[in-house]
Amino acid sequence: MKIREVVSKIEKRIPLQQAEDFDNVGLLCGLWDRDVSGILVCHDALENVVDEAIFKNCNLIVCFHPIIFSGLKSLTGKNYVEKAVIKAIENKIAIYAIHTAFDNDFFGVNAGICQQLGLKNLKILQPKKNDLKQLTVFVPKEYSEKIKEALFEAGAGNIGFYDECSFSINGNGTFRPKEGSDPFSGQLGIRENADEDMISVIFEGYKQGQVVAAMKSAHPYEEVAHQIYSLDNTNHYSGLGMYGDFEEPMDEKDFLKFVKEKFNLEVIRHSDFTGKKIKRVGVLGGSGASGIKSAISKKCDAYLTGDVKYHDFFLAESKMLICDIGHFESEQFVTQQLFEILSQKFSTFAISKSIEKTNPVNYFI
C-alpha cells in the first residue's frame, strides 16, 4: 500500500480540514507513492523516534505534534527539528502529523481525556462557528433518490450522530431551452413544465467541492439549478475542548487526588479552592488557557488543561477550579488513541506504538 493510500484512509476518519488555520498538519516529509513497510505512531517525531522507526522497519511515522511547525530556511542539523527531519529523509521515512485535526474531532484528544475521567453527557466546549453550509438543488422527481445517494456518498447530510439527512419538497419547475442548449427534456423555444423535487442537505464547509461535484455528476440536467448558503448554525460536533459530568460529585481535594492518580501525575498546579463540589468538568488537551472562559460559561466546576500562565489563574474568580496538569500529560492518551484507530484500518502491515520518551518537561520531587 502506498503512503497516499494510507493517508487517504486516515483522513476519511480524521479530516485535516478540521485543523486550525495556524497549524501545520499532513505529510511533512516523504514521497506519496512510496510503499509502506510499517507505521510507527508517536506523540512527537523527534530524532530518537526516527531511530526507533528505523529499528522497527517503519517508513511512515504518524505523529500528533508536527515536527515542522514554522518554515525551515535550511537543513543543516543545527537544532532538534532539523536533526529529526534530516534523519527521516536520509532513511526514506515519511512523517505525517495530525495535531489540531484530532483536537477538533468529537472522538479525538479531549474525548480520550473525558473517557479517562469517566465523564458522561459529553459536549464540545468551543464548538466551531461558520462551519456549516446548506445546498438546495432542484431535480426531476424520478432522479431524486439518485441525487440523494450521490450527496450522501460525498459526505453531505451528516448532522451529529445521524447521517443521510435531507429534506425534499415537490413542486413545478419551468424552463425554456434556447438555441445552443441540449435539454434533458423539452423542445427549443417552448417553455417546459417539470415535476421536480427541491432537495436540501447540510454539510461541513470543507466538503463543498466534493458535494457539488457529486451532485452535478448525478444530475440529468445540462444546467443544474442550485444554491449554497452559509449557515449561522454552530457545529456542536466539532471544536476544541469538551465537558461532561460525573455521576456523583466529589470534593475538590478528592477530585485532585483522583486526577493525579488517573493521569499518573507528579504535581497539579491549580487555582484557589471554591468550596464547591466537582460535578461538571471541562477539558482541553495541550495549551488550553483560551478555554477557561468557555468552561466557566458552561457552568464547569473544574477545568483541566496545560500551560496555564500566572495571570490565567486569576480568571477562576472563585467560580471554577482551574487545574494545570501539564501539556504532555493532558495529551498522553493520544498515541494509544491513534494506534487503535490505525490498527482497525490497516491489517496488512505492522502498526507500532512508540515507546520513546518525548516529553521535554521533567519534575524534581
Tab-separated table of N, CA, C and O in Angstrom, residues 88-133:
chain	number	residue	atom	x	y	z
A	88	ALA	N	15.134	11.460	9.007
A	88	ALA	CA	13.970	10.840	8.364
A	88	ALA	C	14.159	10.800	6.848
A	88	ALA	O	13.925	9.766	6.208
A	89	ILE	N	14.598	11.906	6.267
A	89	ILE	CA	14.781	11.972	4.811
A	89	ILE	C	15.887	11.018	4.363
A	89	ILE	O	15.737	10.296	3.358
A	90	GLU	N	17.007	11.008	5.092
A	90	GLU	CA	18.130	10.133	4.727
A	90	GLU	C	17.743	8.657	4.763
A	90	GLU	O	18.279	7.843	4.002
A	91	ASN	N	16.796	8.311	5.619
A	91	ASN	CA	16.383	6.914	5.758
A	91	ASN	C	15.043	6.621	5.077
A	91	ASN	O	14.425	5.585	5.327
A	92	LYS	N	14.604	7.557	4.216
A	92	LYS	CA	13.379	7.390	3.421
A	92	LYS	C	12.160	7.115	4.296
A	92	LYS	O	11.332	6.256	4.002
A	93	ILE	N	12.081	7.875	5.390
A	93	ILE	CA	10.961	7.755	6.320
A	93	ILE	C	10.072	8.986	6.191
A	93	ILE	O	10.540	10.119	6.269
A	94	ALA	N	8.801	8.758	5.978
A	94	ALA	CA	7.830	9.853	5.854
A	94	ALA	C	7.274	10.200	7.231
A	94	ALA	O	7.140	9.328	8.103
A	95	ILE	N	6.942	11.477	7.426
A	95	ILE	CA	6.359	11.937	8.684
A	95	ILE	C	5.028	12.616	8.384
A	95	ILE	O	4.955	13.526	7.560
A	96	TYR	N	3.991	12.167	9.063
A	96	TYR	CA	2.637	12.691	8.859
A	96	TYR	C	2.099	13.142	10.218
A	96	TYR	O	2.116	12.387	11.193
A	97	ALA	N	1.623	14.408	10.301
A	97	ALA	CA	1.142	14.967	11.568
A	97	ALA	C	-0.357	15.217	11.521
A	97	ALA	O	-0.904	15.645	10.507
A	98	ILE	N	-1.035	15.000	12.659
A	98	ILE	CA	-2.494	15.101	12.733
A	98	ILE	C	-2.960	16.263	13.612
A	98	ILE	O	-3.982	16.876	13.374
A	99	HIS	N	-2.275	16.551	14.662
A	99	HIS	CA	-2.435	17.646	15.624
A	99	HIS	C	-3.871	18.159	15.807
A	99	HIS	O	-4.746	17.417	16.264
A	100	THR	N	-4.142	19.439	15.456
A	100	THR	CA	-5.439	20.026	15.812
A	100	THR	C	-6.612	19.444	15.022
A	100	THR	O	-7.763	19.681	15.382
A	101	ALA	N	-6.324	18.683	13.961
A	101	ALA	CA	-7.412	17.957	13.302
A	101	ALA	C	-7.997	16.940	14.280
A	101	ALA	O	-9.208	16.691	14.288
A	102	PHE	N	-7.140	16.372	15.121
A	102	PHE	CA	-7.589	15.408	16.137
A	102	PHE	C	-8.076	16.126	17.386
A	102	PHE	O	-8.939	15.624	18.101
A	103	ASP	N	-7.531	17.308	17.661
A	103	ASP	CA	-8.035	18.129	18.768
A	103	ASP	C	-9.498	18.489	18.549
A	103	ASP	O	-10.295	18.512	19.483
A	104	ASN	N	-9.851	18.812	17.307
A	104	ASN	CA	-11.203	19.268	16.977
A	104	ASN	C	-12.184	18.127	16.714
A	104	ASN	O	-13.369	18.380	16.492
A	105	ASP	N	-11.696	16.907	16.725
A	105	ASP	CA	-12.539	15.750	16.440
A	105	ASP	C	-13.368	15.382	17.672
A	105	ASP	O	-12.851	15.372	18.795
A	106	PHE	N	-14.648	15.078	17.461
A	106	PHE	CA	-15.522	14.759	18.597
A	106	PHE	C	-15.011	13.548	19.377
A	106	PHE	O	-15.189	13.462	20.596
A	107	PHE	N	-14.373	12.606	18.673
A	107	PHE	CA	-13.851	11.407	19.328
A	107	PHE	C	-12.326	11.470	19.457
A	107	PHE	O	-11.658	10.444	19.540
A	108	GLY	N	-11.790	12.678	19.487
A	108	GLY	CA	-10.356	12.864	19.491
A	108	GLY	C	-9.722	13.023	20.854
A	108	GLY	O	-10.093	12.354	21.831
A	109	VAL	N	-8.771	13.951	20.922
A	109	VAL	CA	-7.941	14.151	22.109
A	109	VAL	C	-8.772	14.326	23.375
A	109	VAL	O	-8.556	13.655	24.390
A	110	ASN	N	-9.727	15.228	23.322
A	110	ASN	CA	-10.464	15.576	24.538
A	110	ASN	C	-11.465	14.501	24.944
A	110	ASN	O	-11.759	14.337	26.127
A	111	ALA	N	-11.953	13.745	23.967
A	111	ALA	CA	-12.797	12.597	24.295
A	111	ALA	C	-11.988	11.566	25.071
A	111	ALA	O	-12.501	10.911	25.986
A	112	GLY	N	-10.691	11.430	24.712
A	112	GLY	CA	-9.821	10.496	25.433
A	112	GLY	C	-9.625	10.907	26.884
A	112	GLY	O	-9.608	10.057	27.787
A	113	ILE	N	-9.492	12.212	27.124
A	113	ILE	CA	-9.354	12.708	28.495
A	113	ILE	C	-10.640	12.435	29.285
A	113	ILE	O	-10.606	11.956	30.420
A	114	CYS	N	-11.778	12.748	28.671
A	114	CYS	CA	-13.069	12.553	29.341
A	114	CYS	C	-13.313	11.087	29.651
A	114	CYS	O	-13.859	10.739	30.709
A	115	GLN	N	-12.921	10.224	28.739
A	115	GLN	CA	-13.084	8.781	28.962
A	115	GLN	C	-12.248	8.327	30.152
A	115	GLN	O	-12.699	7.519	30.972
A	116	GLN	N	-11.027	8.862	30.235
A	116	GLN	CA	-10.160	8.509	31.361
A	116	GLN	C	-10.764	8.959	32.689
A	116	GLN	O	-10.627	8.276	33.709
A	117	LEU	N	-11.460	10.084	32.675
A	117	LEU	CA	-12.087	10.610	33.891
A	117	LEU	C	-13.431	9.948	34.182
A	117	LEU	O	-13.950	10.065	35.291
A	118	GLY	N	-14.022	9.306	33.170
A	118	GLY	CA	-15.329	8.677	33.352
A	118	GLY	C	-16.483	9.662	33.282
A	118	GLY	O	-17.535	9.437	33.888
A	119	LEU	N	-16.310	10.761	32.523
A	119	LEU	CA	-17.365	11.767	32.412
A	119	LEU	C	-18.473	11.303	31.475
A	119	LEU	O	-18.229	10.564	30.514
A	120	LYS	N	-19.680	11.761	31.730
A	120	LYS	CA	-20.844	11.413	30.918
A	120	LYS	C	-21.419	12.673	30.262
A	120	LYS	O	-21.048	13.792	30.598
A	121	ASN	N	-22.355	12.481	29.338
A	121	ASN	CA	-23.061	13.589	28.668
A	121	ASN	C	-22.078	14.569	28.022
A	121	ASN	O	-22.150	15.782	28.229
A	122	LEU	N	-21.172	14.042	27.221
A	122	LEU	CA	-20.084	14.849	26.667
A	122	LEU	C	-20.570	15.824	25.599
A	122	LEU	O	-21.382	15.482	24.740
A	123	LYS	N	-20.026	17.048	25.661
A	123	LYS	CA	-20.324	18.086	24.674
A	123	LYS	C	-19.047	18.858	24.360
A	123	LYS	O	-18.141	18.951	25.192
A	124	ILE	N	-18.986	19.441	23.150
A	124	ILE	CA	-17.830	20.240	22.746
A	124	ILE	C	-17.812	21.541	23.537
A	124	ILE	O	-18.837	22.222	23.669
A	125	LEU	N	-16.649	21.907	24.054
A	125	LEU	CA	-16.519	23.126	24.853
A	125	LEU	C	-16.554	24.386	23.992
A	125	LEU	O	-17.246	25.358	24.312
A	126	GLN	N	-15.805	24.382	22.898
A	126	GLN	CA	-15.751	25.533	21.990
A	126	GLN	C	-16.107	25.057	20.577
A	126	GLN	O	-15.229	24.871	19.729
A	127	PRO	N	-17.395	24.866	20.317
A	127	PRO	CA	-17.809	24.347	19.004
A	127	PRO	C	-17.485	25.316	17.881
A	127	PRO	O	-17.453	26.537	18.073
A	128	LYS	N	-17.245	24.755	16.696
A	128	LYS	CA	-16.890	25.565	15.536
A	128	LYS	C	-18.078	26.404	15.070
A	128	LYS	O	-19.204	25.924	15.034
A	129	LYS	N	-17.795	27.635	14.683
A	129	LYS	CA	-18.804	28.526	14.137
A	129	LYS	C	-18.513	28.767	12.651
A	129	LYS	O	-17.385	28.598	12.191
A	130	ASN	N	-19.535	29.165	11.925
A	130	ASN	CA	-19.406	29.431	10.486
A	130	ASN	C	-18.787	28.248	9.751
A	130	ASN	O	-17.974	28.404	8.828
A	131	ASP	N	-19.163	27.045	10.176
A	131	ASP	CA	-18.567	25.822	9.649
A	131	ASP	C	-19.529	25.055	8.740
A	131	ASP	O	-19.109	24.189	7.986
A	132	LEU	N	-20.827	25.377	8.814
A	132	LEU	CA	-21.831	24.596	8.098
A	132	LEU	C	-22.406	25.350	6.897
A	132	LEU	O	-22.539	26.568	6.922
A	133	LYS	N	-22.754	24.584	5.873
A	133	LYS	CA	-23.396	25.144	4.682
A	133	LYS	C	-24.596	24.281	4.304
A	133	LYS	O	-24.694	23.119	4.707
